[in-house]
Amino acid sequence: MSFLIVPGFGGSGAAHWQSRWEARMEDATRFTPASWDRPDLEDWLSALERGLEQAESPVVLVAHSLACLLTAHWAGRHGEAGRIAAALLVAPPDPQGFAFPREASAGFRDVPRVAFPFPALVLASSNDPYASLAFAQDFAQARGAGFLDIGPCGHINAESGLGDWDEGRRLLAAFVAGCGQPRVCV
């Protein structure tokens, strides 16, 4: 099993837990769109496809922020899981929210509401400036994903002061361990 790190808008800098996980996990790679700062949905979808093709199968997506919406767009276009074994989706932003980046609004705003063809777990913060808990819970439910409120952690990014975010790694490990059967994850 391998892990594909899928950062959101702007990528994840060195202090972000995703970058720290990537550095610590031998079986992790990162997707690399050309349009980090002016996200283009088609570019991001192509980058996700490339990342999936290059990763060892099966692949667990570790998506943050805008990449959660990317995952939903990918699932809306693909009716089957393909190489994706599971997805951990952290801090999905509300594309209709006031804080959603204008640069991403053109392609990412209309998010498909289809069930994921793979097990998924959404982690959300109770004080995320980019999405309410109600939005995050609805995002998870509409896609048949599990949901967990991890408390007040902001946007669950570098500014949240999580460091290596060991609790997140434990949640990922428990989630993946529970994914022995399709859509039966705890």
Short mmCIF file of N, CA and C in Angstrom, two decimals:
data_model
loop_
_atom_site.label_atom_id
_atom_site.label_comp_id
_atom_site.label_asym_id
_atom_site.label_seq_id
_atom_site.Cartn_x
_atom_site.Cartn_y
_atom_site.Cartn_z
N MET A 1 0.84 -1.17 0.00
CA MET A 1 0.00 0.00 0.00
C MET A 1 0.89 1.24 0.00
N SER A 2 0.50 2.21 -0.79
CA SER A 2 1.24 3.47 -0.83
C SER A 2 0.30 4.63 -0.54
N PHE A 3 0.89 5.79 -0.29
CA PHE A 3 0.13 6.97 0.07
C PHE A 3 0.44 8.08 -0.92
N LEU A 4 -0.61 8.71 -1.42
CA LEU A 4 -0.45 9.85 -2.31
C LEU A 4 -0.87 11.09 -1.54
N ILE A 5 0.08 11.96 -1.26
CA ILE A 5 -0.17 13.20 -0.54
C ILE A 5 -0.73 14.20 -1.55
N VAL A 6 -1.92 14.74 -1.24
CA VAL A 6 -2.60 15.64 -2.17
C VAL A 6 -2.91 16.94 -1.43
N PRO A 7 -1.97 17.90 -1.47
CA PRO A 7 -2.17 19.18 -0.80
C PRO A 7 -3.23 20.04 -1.48
N GLY A 8 -3.67 21.05 -0.77
CA GLY A 8 -4.65 21.98 -1.32
C GLY A 8 -4.00 23.20 -1.94
N PHE A 9 -4.75 24.26 -2.00
CA PHE A 9 -4.35 25.53 -2.62
C PHE A 9 -2.94 25.94 -2.18
N GLY A 10 -2.07 26.20 -3.15
CA GLY A 10 -0.72 26.66 -2.84
C GLY A 10 0.26 25.56 -2.46
N GLY A 11 -0.21 24.32 -2.34
CA GLY A 11 0.66 23.24 -1.87
C GLY A 11 0.83 23.34 -0.37
N SER A 12 1.52 22.41 0.20
CA SER A 12 1.77 22.41 1.64
C SER A 12 3.24 22.68 1.87
N GLY A 13 3.55 23.75 2.59
CA GLY A 13 4.94 24.10 2.87
C GLY A 13 5.60 23.12 3.83
N ALA A 14 6.87 23.35 4.12
CA ALA A 14 7.66 22.44 4.93
C ALA A 14 7.10 22.24 6.34
N ALA A 15 6.42 23.24 6.90
CA ALA A 15 5.88 23.13 8.26
C ALA A 15 4.52 22.44 8.31
N HIS A 16 3.93 22.17 7.17
CA HIS A 16 2.61 21.53 7.11
C HIS A 16 2.74 20.04 7.42
N TRP A 17 1.77 19.50 8.14
CA TRP A 17 1.81 18.09 8.50
C TRP A 17 1.91 17.19 7.27
N GLN A 18 1.30 17.57 6.13
CA GLN A 18 1.40 16.72 4.94
C GLN A 18 2.85 16.59 4.48
N SER A 19 3.58 17.68 4.48
CA SER A 19 4.99 17.64 4.07
C SER A 19 5.81 16.82 5.06
N ARG A 20 5.50 16.96 6.33
CA ARG A 20 6.21 16.19 7.36
C ARG A 20 5.91 14.70 7.22
N TRP A 21 4.66 14.36 6.95
CA TRP A 21 4.32 12.95 6.75
C TRP A 21 5.04 12.40 5.53
N GLU A 22 5.02 13.16 4.45
CA GLU A 22 5.69 12.71 3.22
C GLU A 22 7.16 12.42 3.49
N ALA A 23 7.82 13.27 4.27
CA ALA A 23 9.24 13.07 4.58
C ALA A 23 9.47 11.84 5.45
N ARG A 24 8.49 11.49 6.29
CA ARG A 24 8.65 10.36 7.22
C ARG A 24 8.16 9.04 6.67
N MET A 25 7.35 9.07 5.63
CA MET A 25 6.76 7.84 5.10
C MET A 25 7.49 7.42 3.82
N GLU A 26 8.13 6.25 3.87
CA GLU A 26 8.88 5.77 2.70
C GLU A 26 7.97 5.51 1.50
N ASP A 27 6.74 5.18 1.76
CA ASP A 27 5.81 4.79 0.69
C ASP A 27 4.87 5.93 0.30
N ALA A 28 5.31 7.18 0.49
CA ALA A 28 4.47 8.34 0.16
C ALA A 28 5.08 9.14 -0.99
N THR A 29 4.20 9.60 -1.87
CA THR A 29 4.58 10.51 -2.95
C THR A 29 3.59 11.66 -2.94
N ARG A 30 3.90 12.70 -3.69
CA ARG A 30 3.06 13.90 -3.71
C ARG A 30 2.59 14.17 -5.12
N PHE A 31 1.33 14.58 -5.24
CA PHE A 31 0.85 14.98 -6.56
C PHE A 31 1.33 16.39 -6.84
N THR A 32 1.56 16.70 -8.12
CA THR A 32 2.20 17.98 -8.46
C THR A 32 1.51 18.66 -9.64
N PRO A 33 0.45 19.39 -9.38
CA PRO A 33 -0.17 20.15 -10.47
C PRO A 33 0.71 21.36 -10.83
N ALA A 34 0.54 21.86 -12.02
CA ALA A 34 1.29 23.05 -12.45
C ALA A 34 0.67 24.32 -11.89
N SER A 35 -0.59 24.24 -11.48
CA SER A 35 -1.34 25.45 -11.11
C SER A 35 -1.63 25.52 -9.61
N TRP A 36 -0.61 25.43 -8.77
CA TRP A 36 -0.80 25.47 -7.32
C TRP A 36 -1.53 26.72 -6.86
N ASP A 37 -1.12 27.88 -7.36
CA ASP A 37 -1.64 29.15 -6.84
C ASP A 37 -2.82 29.72 -7.61
N ARG A 38 -3.11 29.19 -8.76
CA ARG A 38 -4.30 29.55 -9.54
C ARG A 38 -4.91 28.22 -9.99
N PRO A 39 -5.49 27.47 -9.06
CA PRO A 39 -5.91 26.10 -9.34
C PRO A 39 -6.83 25.96 -10.54
N ASP A 40 -6.42 25.10 -11.44
CA ASP A 40 -7.20 24.76 -12.62
C ASP A 40 -7.65 23.32 -12.45
N LEU A 41 -8.96 23.09 -12.41
CA LEU A 41 -9.48 21.76 -12.12
C LEU A 41 -8.92 20.70 -13.06
N GLU A 42 -8.87 20.98 -14.35
CA GLU A 42 -8.38 19.98 -15.30
C GLU A 42 -6.91 19.65 -15.05
N ASP A 43 -6.12 20.65 -14.74
CA ASP A 43 -4.71 20.43 -14.41
C ASP A 43 -4.60 19.57 -13.15
N TRP A 44 -5.40 19.87 -12.14
CA TRP A 44 -5.35 19.11 -10.90
C TRP A 44 -5.83 17.68 -11.10
N LEU A 45 -6.86 17.48 -11.91
CA LEU A 45 -7.32 16.12 -12.20
C LEU A 45 -6.24 15.33 -12.93
N SER A 46 -5.58 15.96 -13.89
CA SER A 46 -4.49 15.30 -14.62
C SER A 46 -3.34 14.95 -13.68
N ALA A 47 -3.01 15.87 -12.78
CA ALA A 47 -1.93 15.62 -11.82
C ALA A 47 -2.30 14.47 -10.89
N LEU A 48 -3.56 14.39 -10.49
CA LEU A 48 -4.01 13.29 -9.64
C LEU A 48 -3.90 11.98 -10.40
N GLU A 49 -4.31 11.95 -11.65
CA GLU A 49 -4.18 10.75 -12.48
C GLU A 49 -2.72 10.32 -12.58
N ARG A 50 -1.83 11.27 -12.84
CA ARG A 50 -0.39 10.95 -12.94
C ARG A 50 0.12 10.38 -11.61
N GLY A 51 -0.28 11.00 -10.52
CA GLY A 51 0.14 10.52 -9.21
C GLY A 51 -0.34 9.11 -8.94
N LEU A 52 -1.57 8.82 -9.32
CA LEU A 52 -2.12 7.47 -9.14
C LEU A 52 -1.39 6.46 -10.00
N GLU A 53 -1.07 6.84 -11.23
CA GLU A 53 -0.36 5.94 -12.14
C GLU A 53 1.05 5.63 -11.64
N GLN A 54 1.70 6.60 -11.03
CA GLN A 54 3.09 6.43 -10.60
C GLN A 54 3.22 5.77 -9.23
N ALA A 55 2.18 5.80 -8.44
CA ALA A 55 2.23 5.24 -7.09
C ALA A 55 2.05 3.73 -7.12
N GLU A 56 2.60 3.08 -6.10
CA GLU A 56 2.39 1.64 -5.94
C GLU A 56 0.92 1.41 -5.59
N SER A 57 0.31 0.46 -6.25
CA SER A 57 -1.09 0.16 -5.98
C SER A 57 -1.17 -0.84 -4.84
N PRO A 58 -2.18 -0.80 -4.01
CA PRO A 58 -3.27 0.17 -3.94
C PRO A 58 -2.80 1.48 -3.27
N VAL A 59 -3.52 2.54 -3.55
CA VAL A 59 -3.14 3.88 -3.11
C VAL A 59 -4.15 4.43 -2.10
N VAL A 60 -3.64 5.01 -1.03
CA VAL A 60 -4.47 5.74 -0.08
C VAL A 60 -4.20 7.23 -0.31
N LEU A 61 -5.25 7.97 -0.64
CA LEU A 61 -5.12 9.42 -0.80
C LEU A 61 -5.11 10.08 0.57
N VAL A 62 -4.23 11.05 0.74
CA VAL A 62 -4.20 11.87 1.95
C VAL A 62 -4.38 13.31 1.47
N ALA A 63 -5.64 13.75 1.44
CA ALA A 63 -5.99 15.03 0.83
C ALA A 63 -6.28 16.08 1.90
N HIS A 64 -5.89 17.31 1.60
CA HIS A 64 -6.17 18.43 2.49
C HIS A 64 -6.84 19.56 1.73
N SER A 65 -7.85 20.15 2.34
CA SER A 65 -8.50 21.36 1.86
C SER A 65 -9.03 21.22 0.44
N LEU A 66 -8.56 22.04 -0.49
CA LEU A 66 -9.06 22.02 -1.86
C LEU A 66 -8.93 20.64 -2.49
N ALA A 67 -7.93 19.87 -2.06
CA ALA A 67 -7.75 18.52 -2.60
C ALA A 67 -8.90 17.59 -2.22
N CYS A 68 -9.63 17.91 -1.15
CA CYS A 68 -10.83 17.13 -0.82
C CYS A 68 -11.89 17.32 -1.90
N LEU A 69 -12.03 18.57 -2.35
CA LEU A 69 -12.97 18.85 -3.44
C LEU A 69 -12.49 18.21 -4.73
N LEU A 70 -11.17 18.22 -4.96
CA LEU A 70 -10.60 17.55 -6.13
C LEU A 70 -10.98 16.07 -6.11
N THR A 71 -10.88 15.44 -4.96
CA THR A 71 -11.22 14.02 -4.83
C THR A 71 -12.68 13.78 -5.20
N ALA A 72 -13.55 14.67 -4.78
CA ALA A 72 -14.98 14.55 -5.12
C ALA A 72 -15.19 14.74 -6.62
N HIS A 73 -14.47 15.68 -7.23
CA HIS A 73 -14.57 15.86 -8.68
C HIS A 73 -14.07 14.60 -9.40
N TRP A 74 -12.96 14.03 -8.93
CA TRP A 74 -12.43 12.81 -9.54
C TRP A 74 -13.46 11.69 -9.45
N ALA A 75 -14.05 11.51 -8.27
CA ALA A 75 -15.04 10.46 -8.07
C ALA A 75 -16.27 10.69 -8.94
N GLY A 76 -16.63 11.95 -9.17
CA GLY A 76 -17.76 12.25 -10.03
C GLY A 76 -17.54 11.88 -11.48
N ARG A 77 -16.28 11.81 -11.88
CA ARG A 77 -15.95 11.45 -13.27
C ARG A 77 -15.64 9.97 -13.44
N HIS A 78 -15.26 9.31 -12.36
CA HIS A 78 -14.88 7.90 -12.40
C HIS A 78 -15.86 7.12 -11.53
N GLY A 79 -16.54 6.18 -12.10
CA GLY A 79 -17.52 5.42 -11.34
C GLY A 79 -16.94 4.31 -10.50
N GLU A 80 -15.63 4.09 -10.61
CA GLU A 80 -15.01 3.01 -9.84
C GLU A 80 -13.75 3.51 -9.16
N ALA A 81 -13.32 2.76 -8.17
CA ALA A 81 -12.19 3.19 -7.35
C ALA A 81 -10.87 3.15 -8.10
N GLY A 82 -10.74 2.24 -9.05
CA GLY A 82 -9.46 2.11 -9.75
C GLY A 82 -8.36 1.76 -8.76
N ARG A 83 -7.31 2.54 -8.75
CA ARG A 83 -6.16 2.28 -7.89
C ARG A 83 -6.33 2.83 -6.48
N ILE A 84 -7.41 3.56 -6.21
CA ILE A 84 -7.61 4.15 -4.89
C ILE A 84 -8.22 3.12 -3.94
N ALA A 85 -7.49 2.82 -2.88
CA ALA A 85 -7.97 1.88 -1.88
C ALA A 85 -8.82 2.59 -0.82
N ALA A 86 -8.46 3.84 -0.53
CA ALA A 86 -9.15 4.62 0.51
C ALA A 86 -8.68 6.06 0.42
N ALA A 87 -9.40 6.95 1.12
CA ALA A 87 -9.01 8.36 1.13
C ALA A 87 -9.26 8.96 2.50
N LEU A 88 -8.25 9.66 3.01
CA LEU A 88 -8.38 10.48 4.21
C LEU A 88 -8.50 11.92 3.72
N LEU A 89 -9.62 12.55 4.03
CA LEU A 89 -9.92 13.89 3.54
C LEU A 89 -9.97 14.85 4.73
N VAL A 90 -9.02 15.77 4.78
CA VAL A 90 -8.86 16.63 5.94
C VAL A 90 -9.24 18.07 5.60
N ALA A 91 -10.18 18.61 6.35
CA ALA A 91 -10.59 20.02 6.25
C ALA A 91 -11.13 20.42 4.87
N PRO A 92 -12.18 19.75 4.40
CA PRO A 92 -12.75 20.18 3.12
C PRO A 92 -13.34 21.59 3.24
N PRO A 93 -12.98 22.49 2.32
CA PRO A 93 -13.50 23.86 2.39
C PRO A 93 -14.89 23.96 1.75
N ASP A 94 -15.66 24.89 2.20
CA ASP A 94 -16.99 25.14 1.62
C ASP A 94 -16.80 26.02 0.38
N PRO A 95 -17.04 25.48 -0.82
CA PRO A 95 -16.81 26.28 -2.03
C PRO A 95 -17.78 27.45 -2.18
N GLN A 96 -18.85 27.47 -1.39
CA GLN A 96 -19.79 28.58 -1.40
C GLN A 96 -19.51 29.57 -0.27
N GLY A 97 -18.53 29.25 0.56
CA GLY A 97 -18.21 30.08 1.71
C GLY A 97 -17.47 31.36 1.35
N PHE A 98 -17.55 32.34 2.24
CA PHE A 98 -16.92 33.65 1.98
C PHE A 98 -15.40 33.55 1.92
N ALA A 99 -14.79 32.58 2.58
CA ALA A 99 -13.33 32.48 2.62
C ALA A 99 -12.75 31.64 1.49
N PHE A 100 -13.62 31.02 0.69
CA PHE A 100 -13.12 30.17 -0.40
C PHE A 100 -12.32 31.01 -1.39
N PRO A 101 -11.12 30.55 -1.78
CA PRO A 101 -10.27 31.36 -2.67
C PRO A 101 -10.91 31.62 -4.03
N ARG A 102 -10.99 32.87 -4.40
CA ARG A 102 -11.57 33.24 -5.71
C ARG A 102 -10.83 32.56 -6.85
N GLU A 103 -9.53 32.37 -6.67
CA GLU A 103 -8.71 31.76 -7.72
C GLU A 103 -9.16 30.35 -8.06
N ALA A 104 -9.82 29.68 -7.13
CA ALA A 104 -10.25 28.30 -7.34
C ALA A 104 -11.73 28.18 -7.65
N SER A 105 -12.45 29.29 -7.58
CA SER A 105 -13.90 29.20 -7.66
C SER A 105 -14.43 28.74 -9.01
N ALA A 106 -13.76 29.08 -10.10
CA ALA A 106 -14.28 28.74 -11.42
C ALA A 106 -14.46 27.24 -11.61
N GLY A 107 -13.45 26.45 -11.33
CA GLY A 107 -13.54 25.02 -11.61
C GLY A 107 -13.97 24.17 -10.45
N PHE A 108 -13.68 24.58 -9.25
CA PHE A 108 -13.89 23.73 -8.08
C PHE A 108 -15.23 23.95 -7.38
N ARG A 109 -15.93 25.03 -7.69
CA ARG A 109 -17.11 25.41 -6.92
C ARG A 109 -18.26 24.41 -7.00
N ASP A 110 -18.56 23.88 -8.17
CA ASP A 110 -19.68 22.94 -8.32
C ASP A 110 -19.20 21.51 -8.08
N VAL A 111 -19.24 21.09 -6.85
CA VAL A 111 -18.69 19.79 -6.44
C VAL A 111 -19.75 18.70 -6.60
N PRO A 112 -19.42 17.62 -7.34
CA PRO A 112 -20.39 16.52 -7.49
C PRO A 112 -20.77 15.92 -6.14
N ARG A 113 -22.03 15.59 -5.99
CA ARG A 113 -22.53 14.96 -4.76
C ARG A 113 -22.81 13.50 -5.05
N VAL A 114 -21.74 12.75 -5.29
CA VAL A 114 -21.87 11.32 -5.57
C VAL A 114 -21.06 10.55 -4.53
N ALA A 115 -21.53 9.35 -4.24
CA ALA A 115 -20.81 8.51 -3.27
C ALA A 115 -19.44 8.13 -3.82
N PHE A 116 -18.46 8.16 -2.96
CA PHE A 116 -17.12 7.72 -3.36
C PHE A 116 -17.15 6.22 -3.62
N PRO A 117 -16.43 5.75 -4.64
CA PRO A 117 -16.37 4.31 -4.91
C PRO A 117 -15.27 3.62 -4.08
N PHE A 118 -14.82 4.27 -3.03
CA PHE A 118 -13.78 3.75 -2.14
C PHE A 118 -14.09 4.24 -0.73
N PRO A 119 -13.58 3.56 0.29
CA PRO A 119 -13.79 4.03 1.66
C PRO A 119 -13.11 5.38 1.88
N ALA A 120 -13.75 6.22 2.65
CA ALA A 120 -13.20 7.55 2.91
C ALA A 120 -13.56 8.00 4.32
N LEU A 121 -12.68 8.81 4.89
CA LEU A 121 -12.91 9.40 6.20
C LEU A 121 -12.62 10.89 6.11
N VAL A 122 -13.57 11.70 6.54
CA VAL A 122 -13.42 13.15 6.56
C VAL A 122 -13.11 13.59 7.99
N LEU A 123 -12.02 14.34 8.15
CA LEU A 123 -11.66 14.93 9.44
C LEU A 123 -11.90 16.43 9.34
N ALA A 124 -12.57 16.99 10.33
CA ALA A 124 -12.90 18.41 10.31
C ALA A 124 -12.63 19.04 11.66
N SER A 125 -12.40 20.34 11.63
CA SER A 125 -12.14 21.12 12.83
C SER A 125 -13.39 21.93 13.20
N SER A 126 -13.61 22.08 14.48
CA SER A 126 -14.79 22.82 14.94
C SER A 126 -14.67 24.33 14.75
N ASN A 127 -13.47 24.82 14.42
CA ASN A 127 -13.31 26.26 14.20
C ASN A 127 -12.56 26.56 12.89
N ASP A 128 -12.82 25.77 11.88
CA ASP A 128 -12.19 25.97 10.56
C ASP A 128 -12.78 27.22 9.91
N PRO A 129 -11.95 28.20 9.55
CA PRO A 129 -12.48 29.41 8.92
C PRO A 129 -12.99 29.18 7.50
N TYR A 130 -12.66 28.03 6.92
CA TYR A 130 -13.06 27.75 5.54
C TYR A 130 -14.31 26.89 5.42
N ALA A 131 -14.79 26.34 6.53
CA ALA A 131 -15.99 25.50 6.47
C ALA A 131 -16.54 25.26 7.86
N SER A 132 -17.85 25.26 7.95
CA SER A 132 -18.50 24.91 9.21
C SER A 132 -18.48 23.40 9.39
N LEU A 133 -18.67 22.96 10.63
CA LEU A 133 -18.78 21.53 10.88
C LEU A 133 -19.96 20.94 10.13
N ALA A 134 -21.05 21.70 10.05
CA ALA A 134 -22.23 21.22 9.33
C ALA A 134 -21.90 20.97 7.87
N PHE A 135 -21.13 21.87 7.24
CA PHE A 135 -20.74 21.65 5.85
C PHE A 135 -19.89 20.39 5.73
N ALA A 136 -18.88 20.25 6.60
CA ALA A 136 -17.98 19.11 6.52
C ALA A 136 -18.73 17.80 6.73
N GLN A 137 -19.67 17.80 7.67
CA GLN A 137 -20.45 16.60 7.93
C GLN A 137 -21.33 16.26 6.72
N ASP A 138 -21.94 17.26 6.11
CA ASP A 138 -22.74 17.04 4.92
C ASP A 138 -21.87 16.56 3.76
N PHE A 139 -20.68 17.14 3.61
CA PHE A 139 -19.74 16.71 2.58
C PHE A 139 -19.46 15.22 2.72
N ALA A 140 -19.19 14.77 3.95
CA ALA A 140 -18.91 13.36 4.20
C ALA A 140 -20.13 12.50 3.92
N GLN A 141 -21.26 12.88 4.46
CA GLN A 141 -22.47 12.08 4.33
C GLN A 141 -22.89 11.92 2.87
N ALA A 142 -22.81 12.98 2.09
CA ALA A 142 -23.21 12.93 0.68
C ALA A 142 -22.33 11.97 -0.13
N ARG A 143 -21.16 11.66 0.38
CA ARG A 143 -20.22 10.82 -0.35
C ARG A 143 -20.03 9.45 0.30
N GLY A 144 -20.85 9.15 1.30
CA GLY A 144 -20.75 7.86 1.97
C GLY A 144 -19.49 7.69 2.79
N ALA A 145 -18.92 8.80 3.24
CA ALA A 145 -17.66 8.77 3.99
C ALA A 145 -17.93 8.85 5.49
N GLY A 146 -17.00 8.35 6.26
CA GLY A 146 -17.05 8.53 7.70
C GLY A 146 -16.72 9.98 8.03
N PHE A 147 -17.01 10.38 9.26
CA PHE A 147 -16.79 11.77 9.67
C PHE A 147 -16.29 11.81 11.10
N LEU A 148 -15.31 12.69 11.35
CA LEU A 148 -14.82 12.88 12.71
C LEU A 148 -14.48 14.34 12.94
N ASP A 149 -15.07 14.91 13.99
CA ASP A 149 -14.76 16.27 14.44
C ASP A 149 -13.56 16.15 15.37
N ILE A 150 -12.42 16.73 14.99
CA ILE A 150 -11.21 16.60 15.81
C ILE A 150 -11.03 17.76 16.78
N GLY A 151 -12.05 18.61 16.90
CA GLY A 151 -11.97 19.71 17.85
C GLY A 151 -11.46 20.99 17.21
N PRO A 152 -11.14 21.99 18.02
CA PRO A 152 -10.72 23.30 17.49
C PRO A 152 -9.27 23.29 17.00
N CYS A 153 -9.09 23.08 15.72
CA CYS A 153 -7.74 23.01 15.11
C CYS A 153 -7.61 23.92 13.90
N GLY A 154 -8.46 24.94 13.81
CA GLY A 154 -8.37 25.84 12.66
C GLY A 154 -8.58 25.08 11.36
N HIS A 155 -7.78 25.40 10.37
CA HIS A 155 -7.91 24.74 9.06
C HIS A 155 -7.05 23.47 8.97
N ILE A 156 -6.57 23.02 10.11
CA ILE A 156 -5.76 21.80 10.21
C ILE A 156 -4.58 21.91 9.24
N ASN A 157 -3.86 23.00 9.35
CA ASN A 157 -2.73 23.26 8.48
C ASN A 157 -1.52 23.69 9.31
N ALA A 158 -0.50 24.23 8.68
CA ALA A 158 0.71 24.64 9.40
C ALA A 158 0.39 25.69 10.46
N GLU A 159 -0.53 26.60 10.17
CA GLU A 159 -0.90 27.66 11.12
C GLU A 159 -1.60 27.10 12.36
N SER A 160 -2.06 25.86 12.28
CA SER A 160 -2.73 25.23 13.42
C SER A 160 -1.73 24.77 14.48
N GLY A 161 -0.44 24.79 14.15
CA GLY A 161 0.59 24.40 15.11
C GLY A 161 0.60 22.93 15.45
N LEU A 162 0.25 22.08 14.50
CA LEU A 162 0.15 20.65 14.75
C LEU A 162 1.49 19.92 14.64
N GLY A 163 2.50 20.56 14.09
CA GLY A 163 3.79 19.90 13.92
C GLY A 163 3.65 18.67 13.04
N ASP A 164 4.15 17.53 13.53
CA ASP A 164 4.07 16.28 12.77
C ASP A 164 2.66 15.69 12.78
N TRP A 165 1.78 16.22 13.59
CA TRP A 165 0.41 15.78 13.77
C TRP A 165 0.32 14.27 13.94
N ASP A 166 0.93 13.80 15.02
CA ASP A 166 0.95 12.37 15.31
C ASP A 166 -0.45 11.80 15.50
N GLU A 167 -1.36 12.60 16.07
CA GLU A 167 -2.74 12.12 16.23
C GLU A 167 -3.37 11.84 14.86
N GLY A 168 -3.09 12.68 13.89
CA GLY A 168 -3.58 12.44 12.54
C GLY A 168 -3.03 11.17 11.95
N ARG A 169 -1.74 10.90 12.19
CA ARG A 169 -1.12 9.65 11.70
C ARG A 169 -1.79 8.45 12.36
N ARG A 170 -2.11 8.57 13.65
CA ARG A 170 -2.80 7.46 14.33
C ARG A 170 -4.19 7.25 13.74
N LEU A 171 -4.88 8.34 13.46
CA LEU A 171 -6.21 8.23 12.84
C LEU A 171 -6.11 7.60 11.46
N LEU A 172 -5.10 7.99 10.69
CA LEU A 172 -4.90 7.39 9.37
C LEU A 172 -4.62 5.90 9.49
N ALA A 173 -3.74 5.51 10.40
CA ALA A 173 -3.41 4.10 10.58
C ALA A 173 -4.63 3.28 10.99
N ALA A 174 -5.43 3.80 11.92
CA ALA A 174 -6.63 3.09 12.35
C ALA A 174 -7.64 2.98 11.21
N PHE A 175 -7.78 4.05 10.45
CA PHE A 175 -8.70 4.05 9.31
C PHE A 175 -8.27 3.01 8.28
N VAL A 176 -7.00 3.03 7.90
CA VAL A 176 -6.51 2.09 6.89
C VAL A 176 -6.61 0.65 7.40
N ALA A 177 -6.32 0.42 8.67
CA ALA A 177 -6.42 -0.93 9.24
C ALA A 177 -7.85 -1.45 9.18
N GLY A 178 -8.83 -0.56 9.26
CA GLY A 178 -10.23 -0.97 9.21
C GLY A 178 -10.78 -1.12 7.81
N CYS A 179 -9.94 -0.92 6.81
CA CYS A 179 -10.40 -0.95 5.41
C CYS A 179 -10.15 -2.28 4.73
N GLY A 180 -10.18 -3.38 5.47
CA GLY A 180 -9.96 -4.69 4.87
C GLY A 180 -11.03 -5.08 3.88
N GLN A 181 -12.23 -4.61 4.09
CA GLN A 181 -13.34 -4.90 3.20
C GLN A 181 -13.83 -3.59 2.59
N PRO A 182 -14.30 -3.63 1.35
CA PRO A 182 -14.79 -2.40 0.73
C PRO A 182 -15.86 -1.71 1.57
N ARG A 183 -15.68 -0.41 1.78
CA ARG A 183 -16.63 0.46 2.46
C ARG A 183 -16.93 0.03 3.89
N VAL A 184 -16.05 -0.74 4.51
CA VAL A 184 -16.25 -1.14 5.90
C VAL A 184 -15.10 -0.60 6.72
N CYS A 185 -15.02 0.70 6.83
CA CYS A 185 -13.94 1.32 7.59
C CYS A 185 -14.49 1.95 8.85
N VAL A 186 -13.66 1.93 9.89
CA VAL A 186 -14.05 2.55 11.16
C VAL A 186 -13.23 3.79 11.40
#
